[in-house]
mmCIF file of C-alpha atoms in Angstrom:
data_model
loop_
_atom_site.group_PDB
_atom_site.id
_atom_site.type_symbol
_atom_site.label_atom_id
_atom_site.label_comp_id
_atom_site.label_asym_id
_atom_site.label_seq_id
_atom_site.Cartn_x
_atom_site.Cartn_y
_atom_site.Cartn_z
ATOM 1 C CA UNK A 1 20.007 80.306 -18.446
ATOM 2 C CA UNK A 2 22.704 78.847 -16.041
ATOM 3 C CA UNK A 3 25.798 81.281 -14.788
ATOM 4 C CA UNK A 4 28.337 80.683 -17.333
ATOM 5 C CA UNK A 5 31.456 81.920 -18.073
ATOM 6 C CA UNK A 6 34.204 80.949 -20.792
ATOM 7 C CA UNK A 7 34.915 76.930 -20.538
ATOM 8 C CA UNK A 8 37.215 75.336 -18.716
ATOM 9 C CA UNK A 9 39.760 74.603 -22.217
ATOM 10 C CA UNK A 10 39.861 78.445 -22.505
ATOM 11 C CA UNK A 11 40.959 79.194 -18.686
ATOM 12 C CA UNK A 12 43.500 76.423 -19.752
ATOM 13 C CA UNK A 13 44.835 77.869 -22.498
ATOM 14 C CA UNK A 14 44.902 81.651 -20.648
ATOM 15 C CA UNK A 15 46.934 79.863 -18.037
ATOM 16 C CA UNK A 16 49.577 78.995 -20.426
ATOM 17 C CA UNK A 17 49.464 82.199 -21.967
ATOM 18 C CA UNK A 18 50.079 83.883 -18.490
ATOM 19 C CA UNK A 19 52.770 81.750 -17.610
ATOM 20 C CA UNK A 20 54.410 82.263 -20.933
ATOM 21 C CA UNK A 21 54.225 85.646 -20.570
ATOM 22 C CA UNK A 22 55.365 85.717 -17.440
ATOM 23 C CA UNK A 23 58.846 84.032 -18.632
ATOM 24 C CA UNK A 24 59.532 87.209 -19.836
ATOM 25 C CA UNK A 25 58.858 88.984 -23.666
ATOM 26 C CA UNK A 26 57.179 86.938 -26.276
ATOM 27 C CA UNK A 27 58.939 86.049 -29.774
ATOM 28 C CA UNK A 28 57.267 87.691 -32.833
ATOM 29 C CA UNK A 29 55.870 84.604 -33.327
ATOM 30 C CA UNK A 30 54.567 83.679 -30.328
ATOM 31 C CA UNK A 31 53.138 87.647 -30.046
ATOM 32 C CA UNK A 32 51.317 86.884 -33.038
ATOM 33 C CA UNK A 33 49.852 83.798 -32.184
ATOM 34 C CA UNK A 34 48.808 85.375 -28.803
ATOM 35 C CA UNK A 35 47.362 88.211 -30.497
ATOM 36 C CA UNK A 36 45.299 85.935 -32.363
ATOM 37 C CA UNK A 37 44.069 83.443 -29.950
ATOM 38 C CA UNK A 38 43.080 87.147 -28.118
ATOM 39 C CA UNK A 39 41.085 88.011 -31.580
ATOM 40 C CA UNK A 40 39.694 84.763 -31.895
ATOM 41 C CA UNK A 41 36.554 84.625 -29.346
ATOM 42 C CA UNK A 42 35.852 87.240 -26.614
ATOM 43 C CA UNK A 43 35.930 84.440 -24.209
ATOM 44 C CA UNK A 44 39.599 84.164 -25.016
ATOM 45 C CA UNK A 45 39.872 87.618 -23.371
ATOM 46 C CA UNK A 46 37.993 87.186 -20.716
ATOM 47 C CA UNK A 47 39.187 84.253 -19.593
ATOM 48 C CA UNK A 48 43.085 85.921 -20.460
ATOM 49 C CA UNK A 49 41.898 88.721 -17.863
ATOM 50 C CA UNK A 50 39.916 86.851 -15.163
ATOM 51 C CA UNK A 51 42.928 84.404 -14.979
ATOM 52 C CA UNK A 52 45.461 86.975 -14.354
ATOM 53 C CA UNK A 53 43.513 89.116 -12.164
ATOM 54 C CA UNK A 54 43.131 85.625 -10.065
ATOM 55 C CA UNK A 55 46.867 84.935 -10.130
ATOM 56 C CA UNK A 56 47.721 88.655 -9.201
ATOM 57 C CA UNK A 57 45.508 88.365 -5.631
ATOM 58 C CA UNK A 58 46.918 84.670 -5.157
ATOM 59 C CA UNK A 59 50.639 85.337 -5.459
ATOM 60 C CA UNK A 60 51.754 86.506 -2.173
ATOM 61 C CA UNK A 61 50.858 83.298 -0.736
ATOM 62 C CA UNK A 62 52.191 81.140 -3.352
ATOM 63 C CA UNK A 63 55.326 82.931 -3.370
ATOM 64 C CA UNK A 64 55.394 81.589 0.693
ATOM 65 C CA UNK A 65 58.257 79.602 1.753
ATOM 66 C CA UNK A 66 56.252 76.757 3.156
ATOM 67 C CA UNK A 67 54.636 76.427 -0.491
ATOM 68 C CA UNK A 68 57.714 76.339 -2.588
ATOM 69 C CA UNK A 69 58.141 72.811 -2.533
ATOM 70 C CA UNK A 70 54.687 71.930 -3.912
ATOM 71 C CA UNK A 71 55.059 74.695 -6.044
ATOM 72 C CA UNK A 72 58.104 73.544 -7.852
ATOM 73 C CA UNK A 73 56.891 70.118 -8.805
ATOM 74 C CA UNK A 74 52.904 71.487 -9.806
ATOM 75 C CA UNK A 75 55.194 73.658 -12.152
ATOM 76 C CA UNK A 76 57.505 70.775 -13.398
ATOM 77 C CA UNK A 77 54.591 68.911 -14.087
ATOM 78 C CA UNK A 78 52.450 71.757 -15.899
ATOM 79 C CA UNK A 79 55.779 72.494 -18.068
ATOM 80 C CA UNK A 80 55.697 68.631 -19.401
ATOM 81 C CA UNK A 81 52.106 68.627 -20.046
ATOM 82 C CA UNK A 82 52.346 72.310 -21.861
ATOM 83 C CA UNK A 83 55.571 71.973 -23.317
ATOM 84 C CA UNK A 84 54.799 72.519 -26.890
ATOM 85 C CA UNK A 85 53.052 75.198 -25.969
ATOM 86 C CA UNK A 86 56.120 77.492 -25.129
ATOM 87 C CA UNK A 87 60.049 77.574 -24.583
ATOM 88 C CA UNK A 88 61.611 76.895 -21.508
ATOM 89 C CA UNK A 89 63.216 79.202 -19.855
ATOM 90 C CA UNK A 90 64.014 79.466 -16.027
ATOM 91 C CA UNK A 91 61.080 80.867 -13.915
ATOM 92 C CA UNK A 92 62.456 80.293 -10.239
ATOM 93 C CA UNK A 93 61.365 82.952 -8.261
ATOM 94 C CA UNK A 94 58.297 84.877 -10.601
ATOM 95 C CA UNK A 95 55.609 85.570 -8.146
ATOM 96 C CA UNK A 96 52.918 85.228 -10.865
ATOM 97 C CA UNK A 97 54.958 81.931 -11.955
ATOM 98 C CA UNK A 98 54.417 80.580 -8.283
ATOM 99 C CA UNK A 99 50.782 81.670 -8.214
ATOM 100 C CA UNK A 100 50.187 79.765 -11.479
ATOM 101 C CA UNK A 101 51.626 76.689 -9.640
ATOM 102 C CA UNK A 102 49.403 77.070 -6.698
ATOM 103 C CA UNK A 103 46.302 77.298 -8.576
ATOM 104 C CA UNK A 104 47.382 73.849 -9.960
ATOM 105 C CA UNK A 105 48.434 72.333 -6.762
ATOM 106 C CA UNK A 106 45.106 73.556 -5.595
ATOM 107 C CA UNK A 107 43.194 71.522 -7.916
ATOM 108 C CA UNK A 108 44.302 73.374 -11.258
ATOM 109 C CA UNK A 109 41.486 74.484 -13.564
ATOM 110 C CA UNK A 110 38.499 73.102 -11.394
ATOM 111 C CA UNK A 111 39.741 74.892 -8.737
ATOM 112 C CA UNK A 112 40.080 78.633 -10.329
ATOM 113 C CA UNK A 113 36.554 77.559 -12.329
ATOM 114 C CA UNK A 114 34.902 77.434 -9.272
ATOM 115 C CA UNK A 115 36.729 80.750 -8.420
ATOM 116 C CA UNK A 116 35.624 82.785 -11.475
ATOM 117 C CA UNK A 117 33.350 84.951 -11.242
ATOM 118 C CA UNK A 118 29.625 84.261 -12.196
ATOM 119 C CA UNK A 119 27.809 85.127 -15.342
ATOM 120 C CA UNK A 120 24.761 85.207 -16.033
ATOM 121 C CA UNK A 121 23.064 85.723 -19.290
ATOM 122 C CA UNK A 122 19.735 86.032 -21.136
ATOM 123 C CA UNK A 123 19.175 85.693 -24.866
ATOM 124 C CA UNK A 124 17.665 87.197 -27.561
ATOM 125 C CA UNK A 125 13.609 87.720 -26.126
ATOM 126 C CA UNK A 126 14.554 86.126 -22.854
ATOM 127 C CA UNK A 127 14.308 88.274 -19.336
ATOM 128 C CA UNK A 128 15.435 86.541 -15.863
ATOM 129 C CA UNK A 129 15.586 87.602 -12.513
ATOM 130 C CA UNK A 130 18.889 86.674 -10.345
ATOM 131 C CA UNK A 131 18.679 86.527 -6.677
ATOM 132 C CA UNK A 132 22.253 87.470 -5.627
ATOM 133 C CA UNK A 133 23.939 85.659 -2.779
ATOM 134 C CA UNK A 134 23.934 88.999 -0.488
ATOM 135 C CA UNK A 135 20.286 88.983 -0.841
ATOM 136 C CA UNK A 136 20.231 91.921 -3.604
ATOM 137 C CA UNK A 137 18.030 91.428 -7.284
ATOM 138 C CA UNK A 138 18.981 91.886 -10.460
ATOM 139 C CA UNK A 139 16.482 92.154 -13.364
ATOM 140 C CA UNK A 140 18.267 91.473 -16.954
ATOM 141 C CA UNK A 141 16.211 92.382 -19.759
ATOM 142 C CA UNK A 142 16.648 90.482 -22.747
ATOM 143 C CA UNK A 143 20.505 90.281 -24.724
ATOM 144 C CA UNK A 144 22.320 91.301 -21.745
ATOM 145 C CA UNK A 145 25.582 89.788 -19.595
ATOM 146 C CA UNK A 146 26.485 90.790 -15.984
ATOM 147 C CA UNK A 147 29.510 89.357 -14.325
ATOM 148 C CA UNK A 148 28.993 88.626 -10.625
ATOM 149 C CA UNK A 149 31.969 88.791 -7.978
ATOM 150 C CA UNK A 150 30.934 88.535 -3.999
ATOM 151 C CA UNK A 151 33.930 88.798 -2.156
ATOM 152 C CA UNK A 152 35.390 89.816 1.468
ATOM 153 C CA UNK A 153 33.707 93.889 1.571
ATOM 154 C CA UNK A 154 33.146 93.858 -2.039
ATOM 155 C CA UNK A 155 30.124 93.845 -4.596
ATOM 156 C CA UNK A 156 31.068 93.815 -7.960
ATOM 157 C CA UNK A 157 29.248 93.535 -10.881
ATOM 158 C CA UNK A 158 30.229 94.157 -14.625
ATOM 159 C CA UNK A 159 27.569 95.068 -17.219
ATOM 160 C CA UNK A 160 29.025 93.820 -20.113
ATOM 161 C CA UNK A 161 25.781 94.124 -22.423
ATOM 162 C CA UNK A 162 21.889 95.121 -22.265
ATOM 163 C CA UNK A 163 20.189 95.972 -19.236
ATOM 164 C CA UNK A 164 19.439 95.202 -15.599
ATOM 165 C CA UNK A 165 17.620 96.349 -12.467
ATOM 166 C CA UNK A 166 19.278 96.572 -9.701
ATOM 167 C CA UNK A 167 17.373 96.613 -5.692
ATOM 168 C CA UNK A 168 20.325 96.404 -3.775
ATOM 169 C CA UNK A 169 20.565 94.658 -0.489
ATOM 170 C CA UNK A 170 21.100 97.358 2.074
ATOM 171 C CA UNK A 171 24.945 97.040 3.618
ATOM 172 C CA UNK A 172 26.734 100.329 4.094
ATOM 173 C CA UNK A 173 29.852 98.713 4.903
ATOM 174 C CA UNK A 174 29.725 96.906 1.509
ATOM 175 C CA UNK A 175 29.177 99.216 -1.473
ATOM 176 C CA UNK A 176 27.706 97.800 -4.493
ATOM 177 C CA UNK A 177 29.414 98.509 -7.844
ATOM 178 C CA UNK A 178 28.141 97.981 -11.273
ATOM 179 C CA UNK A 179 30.788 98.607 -14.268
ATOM 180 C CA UNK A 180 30.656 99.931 -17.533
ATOM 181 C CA UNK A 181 33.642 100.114 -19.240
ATOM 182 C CA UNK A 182 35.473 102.768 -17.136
ATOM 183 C CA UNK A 183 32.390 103.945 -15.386
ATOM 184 C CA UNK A 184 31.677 102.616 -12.082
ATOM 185 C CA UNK A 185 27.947 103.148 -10.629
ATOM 186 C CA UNK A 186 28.460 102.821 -6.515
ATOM 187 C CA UNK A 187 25.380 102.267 -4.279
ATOM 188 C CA UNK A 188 25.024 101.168 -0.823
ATOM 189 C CA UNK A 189 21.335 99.935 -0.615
ATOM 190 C CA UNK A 190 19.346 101.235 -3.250
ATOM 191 C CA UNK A 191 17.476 100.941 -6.584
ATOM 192 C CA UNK A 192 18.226 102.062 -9.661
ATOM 193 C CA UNK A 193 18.807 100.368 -13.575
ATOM 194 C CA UNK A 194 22.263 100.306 -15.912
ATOM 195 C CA UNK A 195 21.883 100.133 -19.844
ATOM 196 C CA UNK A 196 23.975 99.891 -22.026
ATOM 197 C CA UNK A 197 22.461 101.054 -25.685
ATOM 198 C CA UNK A 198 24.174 102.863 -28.277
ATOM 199 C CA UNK A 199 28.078 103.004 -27.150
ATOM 200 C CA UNK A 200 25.984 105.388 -24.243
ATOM 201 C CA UNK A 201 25.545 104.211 -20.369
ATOM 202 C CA UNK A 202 22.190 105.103 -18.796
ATOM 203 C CA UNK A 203 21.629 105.045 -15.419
ATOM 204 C CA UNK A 204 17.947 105.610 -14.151
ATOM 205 C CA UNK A 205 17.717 106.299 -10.362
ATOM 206 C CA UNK A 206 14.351 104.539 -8.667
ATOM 207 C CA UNK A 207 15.038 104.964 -4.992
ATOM 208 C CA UNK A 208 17.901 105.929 -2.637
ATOM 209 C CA UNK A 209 21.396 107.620 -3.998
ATOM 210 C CA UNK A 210 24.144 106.323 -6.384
ATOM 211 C CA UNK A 211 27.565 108.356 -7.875
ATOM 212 C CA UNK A 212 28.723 107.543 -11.291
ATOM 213 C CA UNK A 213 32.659 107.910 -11.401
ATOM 214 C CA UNK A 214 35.321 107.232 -13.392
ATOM 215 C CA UNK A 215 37.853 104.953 -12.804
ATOM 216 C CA UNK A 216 39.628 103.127 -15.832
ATOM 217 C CA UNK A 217 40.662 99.228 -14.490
ATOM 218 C CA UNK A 218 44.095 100.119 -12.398
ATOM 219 C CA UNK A 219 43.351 103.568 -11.735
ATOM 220 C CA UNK A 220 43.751 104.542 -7.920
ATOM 221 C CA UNK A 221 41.982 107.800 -7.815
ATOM 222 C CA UNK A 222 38.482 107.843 -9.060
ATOM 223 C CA UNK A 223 36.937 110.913 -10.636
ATOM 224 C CA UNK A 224 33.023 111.470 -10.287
ATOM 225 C CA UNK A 225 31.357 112.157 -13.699
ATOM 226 C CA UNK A 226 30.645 115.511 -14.163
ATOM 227 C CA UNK A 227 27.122 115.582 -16.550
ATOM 228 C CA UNK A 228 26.247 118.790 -18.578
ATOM 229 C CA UNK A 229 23.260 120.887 -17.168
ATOM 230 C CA UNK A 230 19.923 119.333 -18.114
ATOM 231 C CA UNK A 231 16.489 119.987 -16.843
ATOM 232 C CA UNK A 232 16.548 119.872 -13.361
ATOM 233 C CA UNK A 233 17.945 122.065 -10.256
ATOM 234 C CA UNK A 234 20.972 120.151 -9.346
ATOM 235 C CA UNK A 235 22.728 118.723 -12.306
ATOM 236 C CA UNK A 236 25.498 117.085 -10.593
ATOM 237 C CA UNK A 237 23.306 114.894 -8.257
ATOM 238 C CA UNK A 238 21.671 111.836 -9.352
ATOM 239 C CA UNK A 239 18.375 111.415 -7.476
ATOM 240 C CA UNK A 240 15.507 109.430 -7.939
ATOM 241 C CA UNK A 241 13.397 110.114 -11.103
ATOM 242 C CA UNK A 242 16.634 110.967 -12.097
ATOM 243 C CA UNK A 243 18.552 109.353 -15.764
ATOM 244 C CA UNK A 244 22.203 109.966 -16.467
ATOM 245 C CA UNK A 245 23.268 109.896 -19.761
ATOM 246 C CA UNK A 246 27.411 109.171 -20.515
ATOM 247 C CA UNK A 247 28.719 108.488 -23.517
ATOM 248 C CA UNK A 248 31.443 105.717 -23.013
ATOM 249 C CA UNK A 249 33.581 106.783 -25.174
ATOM 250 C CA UNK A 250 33.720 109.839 -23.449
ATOM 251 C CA UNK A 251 33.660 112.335 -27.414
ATOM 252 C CA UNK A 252 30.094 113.731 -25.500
ATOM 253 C CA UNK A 253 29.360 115.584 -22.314
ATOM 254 C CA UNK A 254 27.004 113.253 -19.802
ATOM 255 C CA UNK A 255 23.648 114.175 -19.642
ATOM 256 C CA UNK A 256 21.281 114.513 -16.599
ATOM 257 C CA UNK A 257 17.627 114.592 -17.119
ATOM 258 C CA UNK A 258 14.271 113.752 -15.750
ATOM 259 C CA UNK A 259 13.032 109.718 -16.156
ATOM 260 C CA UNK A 260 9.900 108.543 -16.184
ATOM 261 C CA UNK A 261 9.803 105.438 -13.408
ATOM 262 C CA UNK A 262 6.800 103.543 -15.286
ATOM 263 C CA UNK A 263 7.909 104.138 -18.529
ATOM 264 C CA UNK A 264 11.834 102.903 -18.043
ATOM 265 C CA UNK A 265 10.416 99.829 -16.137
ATOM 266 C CA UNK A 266 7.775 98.834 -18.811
ATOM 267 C CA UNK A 267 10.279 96.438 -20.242
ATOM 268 C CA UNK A 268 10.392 93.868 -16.907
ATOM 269 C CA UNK A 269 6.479 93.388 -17.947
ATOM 270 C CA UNK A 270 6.955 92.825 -21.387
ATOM 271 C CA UNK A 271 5.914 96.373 -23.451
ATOM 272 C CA UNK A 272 8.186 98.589 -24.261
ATOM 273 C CA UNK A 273 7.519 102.486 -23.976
ATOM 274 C CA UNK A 274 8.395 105.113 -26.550
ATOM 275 C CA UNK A 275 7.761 108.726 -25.939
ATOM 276 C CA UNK A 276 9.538 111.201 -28.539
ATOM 277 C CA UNK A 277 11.946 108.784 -28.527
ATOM 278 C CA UNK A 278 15.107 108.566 -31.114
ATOM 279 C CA UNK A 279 14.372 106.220 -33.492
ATOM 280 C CA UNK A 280 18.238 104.681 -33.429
ATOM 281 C CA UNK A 281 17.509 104.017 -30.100
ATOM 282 C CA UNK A 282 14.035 102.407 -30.287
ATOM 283 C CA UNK A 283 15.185 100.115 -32.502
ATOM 284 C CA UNK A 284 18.270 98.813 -30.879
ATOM 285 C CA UNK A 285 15.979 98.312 -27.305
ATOM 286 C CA UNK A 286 13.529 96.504 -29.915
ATOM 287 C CA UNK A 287 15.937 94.416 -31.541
ATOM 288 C CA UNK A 288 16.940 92.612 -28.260
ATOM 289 C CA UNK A 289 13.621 90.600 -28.421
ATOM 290 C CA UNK A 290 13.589 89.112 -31.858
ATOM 291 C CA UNK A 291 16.078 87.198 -34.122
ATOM 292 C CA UNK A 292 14.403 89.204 -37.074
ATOM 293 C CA UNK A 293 16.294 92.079 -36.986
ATOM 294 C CA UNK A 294 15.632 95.804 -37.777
ATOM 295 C CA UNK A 295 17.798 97.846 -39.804
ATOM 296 C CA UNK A 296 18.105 101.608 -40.392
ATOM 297 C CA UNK A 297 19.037 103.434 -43.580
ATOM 298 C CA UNK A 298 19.889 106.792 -44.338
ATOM 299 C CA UNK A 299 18.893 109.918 -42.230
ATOM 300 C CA UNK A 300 16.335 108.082 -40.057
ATOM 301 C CA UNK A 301 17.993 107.549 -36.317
ATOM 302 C CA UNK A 302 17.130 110.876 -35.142
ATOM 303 C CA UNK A 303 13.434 110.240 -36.471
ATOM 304 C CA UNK A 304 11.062 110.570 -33.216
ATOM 305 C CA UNK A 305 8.735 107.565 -32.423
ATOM 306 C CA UNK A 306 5.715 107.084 -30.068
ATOM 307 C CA UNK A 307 3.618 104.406 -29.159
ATOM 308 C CA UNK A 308 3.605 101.147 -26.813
ATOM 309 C CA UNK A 309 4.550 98.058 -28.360
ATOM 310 C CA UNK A 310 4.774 94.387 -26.815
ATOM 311 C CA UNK A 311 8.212 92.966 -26.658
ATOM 312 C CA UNK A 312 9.251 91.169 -30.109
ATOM 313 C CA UNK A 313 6.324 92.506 -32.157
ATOM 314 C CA UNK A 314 8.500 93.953 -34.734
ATOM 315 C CA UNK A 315 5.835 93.448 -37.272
ATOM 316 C CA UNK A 316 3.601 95.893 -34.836
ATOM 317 C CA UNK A 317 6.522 98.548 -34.447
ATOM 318 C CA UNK A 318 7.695 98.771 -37.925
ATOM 319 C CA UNK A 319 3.628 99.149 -39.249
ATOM 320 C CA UNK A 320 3.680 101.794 -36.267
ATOM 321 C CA UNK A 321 6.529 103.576 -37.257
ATOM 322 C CA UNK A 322 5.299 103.237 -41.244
ATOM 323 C CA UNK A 323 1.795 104.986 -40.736
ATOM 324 C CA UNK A 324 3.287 107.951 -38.639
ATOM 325 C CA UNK A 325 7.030 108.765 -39.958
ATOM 326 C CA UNK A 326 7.709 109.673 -43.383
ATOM 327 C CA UNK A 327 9.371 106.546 -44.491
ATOM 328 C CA UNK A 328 9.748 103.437 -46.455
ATOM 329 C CA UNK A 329 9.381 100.052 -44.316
ATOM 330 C CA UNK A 330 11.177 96.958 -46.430
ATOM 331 C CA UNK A 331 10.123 93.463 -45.122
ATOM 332 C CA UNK A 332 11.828 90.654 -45.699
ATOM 333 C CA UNK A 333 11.528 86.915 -43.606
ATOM 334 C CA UNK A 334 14.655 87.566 -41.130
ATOM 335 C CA UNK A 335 15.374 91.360 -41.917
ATOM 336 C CA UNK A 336 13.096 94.738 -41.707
ATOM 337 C CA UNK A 337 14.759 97.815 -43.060
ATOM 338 C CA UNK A 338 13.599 101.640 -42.684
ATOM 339 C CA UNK A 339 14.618 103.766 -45.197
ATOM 340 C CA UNK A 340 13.820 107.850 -45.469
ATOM 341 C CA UNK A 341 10.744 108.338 -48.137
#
């Protein structure tokens, strides 16, 4: 699939609702409406946060002197196209006001479209493999987003669903960052995977050195993740062979453990590897490969499952997990359900 992000009518529409908000506090009305058009998609969001994050680093320039001309009349004009959209109120001297201008004067939309970061995505069953433009790979496994921003001595990524692979270009002046929420993996040159399954990150270490950290969006300080002891000599470093386990939410302690390499990689060649594993999370790595979906019931996450099964065979993993856990297997044309015998 082609790099994608939300559509251009949706970075219109956040524009409006960052230069209404930056006229100063919303009517109940107009908070409700905005909370809605938030709810609405998760594009809306995404485009409401990649649009002001775009103004924010533009508006020192566009609050420049030699731009307020221009920057009056690209505003006049945007108010008379978007004037049902808001009231008018005086905005003379905002900074993200004169930013919003700029991007217009600039070329408006088309202009901060081509500025947006890049997406790419994979579907249900689907796995690609992204060549990025510092010469770095990514691997996404099936049902999974990454956000892609290049820029000056930065290499930021954002995992917003699934799975990737990561053989990073090596650039010590240019640390690569993949983000999960408020977790922040940092490498230099390196190789290593991000998952998200579960509400849990997992981070699998293949070659080189990363540090997990925290660092909620805004923070100035970062704090590195501090995992629980697990089964090896030095729980605080992740090395290769290496997994680190951290619960987004942050309700668990992280988790540091051994990883097989062959096994965690069996997915880019299409089998999928289960030994002891948790049967919740079997099942949610299994259900990125087919629309028919499998469902649990009762007491049956924690079950442990074995066995190698091709990608999107759920008919071969739910006969599997039928002849050697003690329960019932339901099949239906679009649903499979596992209930305790």
């Amino acid at each position: 699939m082609s790099p994608r992000g939300p559509s251009p009518e949706r970075f219109e529409a956040a524009a409006v609702w960052c230069l209404a908000l930056a006229e100063g506090p919303l009517s109940d009305e107009r908070q409700r409406a905005f909370d809605e058009w938030l709810a609405a998609n998760p594009e809306n969001l995404t485009a409401f946060e990649r649009s002001t994050s775009l103004w924010q680093q533009m508006g020192e320039a566009a609050a420049s002197p030699e731009f307020a001309d221009v920057r009056e009349r690209a505003l006049a004009t945007f108010r008379r196209r978007n004037q049902w959209r808001w009231a008018r109120r005086p905005v003379a001297g905002r900074v993200i006001t004169a930013a919003a201008a700029m991007l217009i004067a600039l070329g408006g939309i088309g202009w901060w479209w081509q500025s947006a970061p890049e997406i790419y995505r994979t579907g249900v069953g689907e796995r690609r493999v992204v060549m990025l433009d510092d010469g770095s790979r990514a691997s996404l496994d099936a049902a999974t987003e990454v956000d892609v921003r290049m820029h000056g001595d930065q290499r930021e990524l954002h995992l917003v669903a699934g799975r990737a692979k990561f053989d990073v270009a090596k650039d010590p002046l240019k640390p690569f960052s993949v983000r999960v929420g408020d977790k922040l993996v940092v490498a230099t040159g390196t190789s290593f995977s991000v998952e998200i399954v579960n509400r849990k990150l997992h981070v699998i270490l293949y070659e080189g050195r990363v540090v997990v950290i925290d660092r909620p969006m805004g923070a100035e300080l970062p704090a590195a993740v501090a995992p629980a002891s697990g089964d090896v000599d030095e729980p605080m470093a992740l090395t290769p062979g290496r997994e680190l386990v951290v619960d987004i939410a942050g309700r668990s302690p992280s988790r540091l453990g051994k990883a097989d390499p062959v096994r965690s990689l069996s997915w880019e060649g299409g089998q999928l590897v289960f030994e002891d594993e948790p049967l919740g999370l079997a099942v949610n790595r299994i259900n990125r490969y087919s629309a028919r979906r499998i469902v649990l019931k009762g007491a049956t996450g924690q079950m442990r499952v074995n066995g190698v099964f091709n990608t999107g065979d759920v008919e071969a993993f739910a006969t599997g997990v039928e002849e050697t856990l003690p329960v019932h297997v339901i099949r239906e044309r679009d649903v499979v359900t596992i209930t305790p015998q």
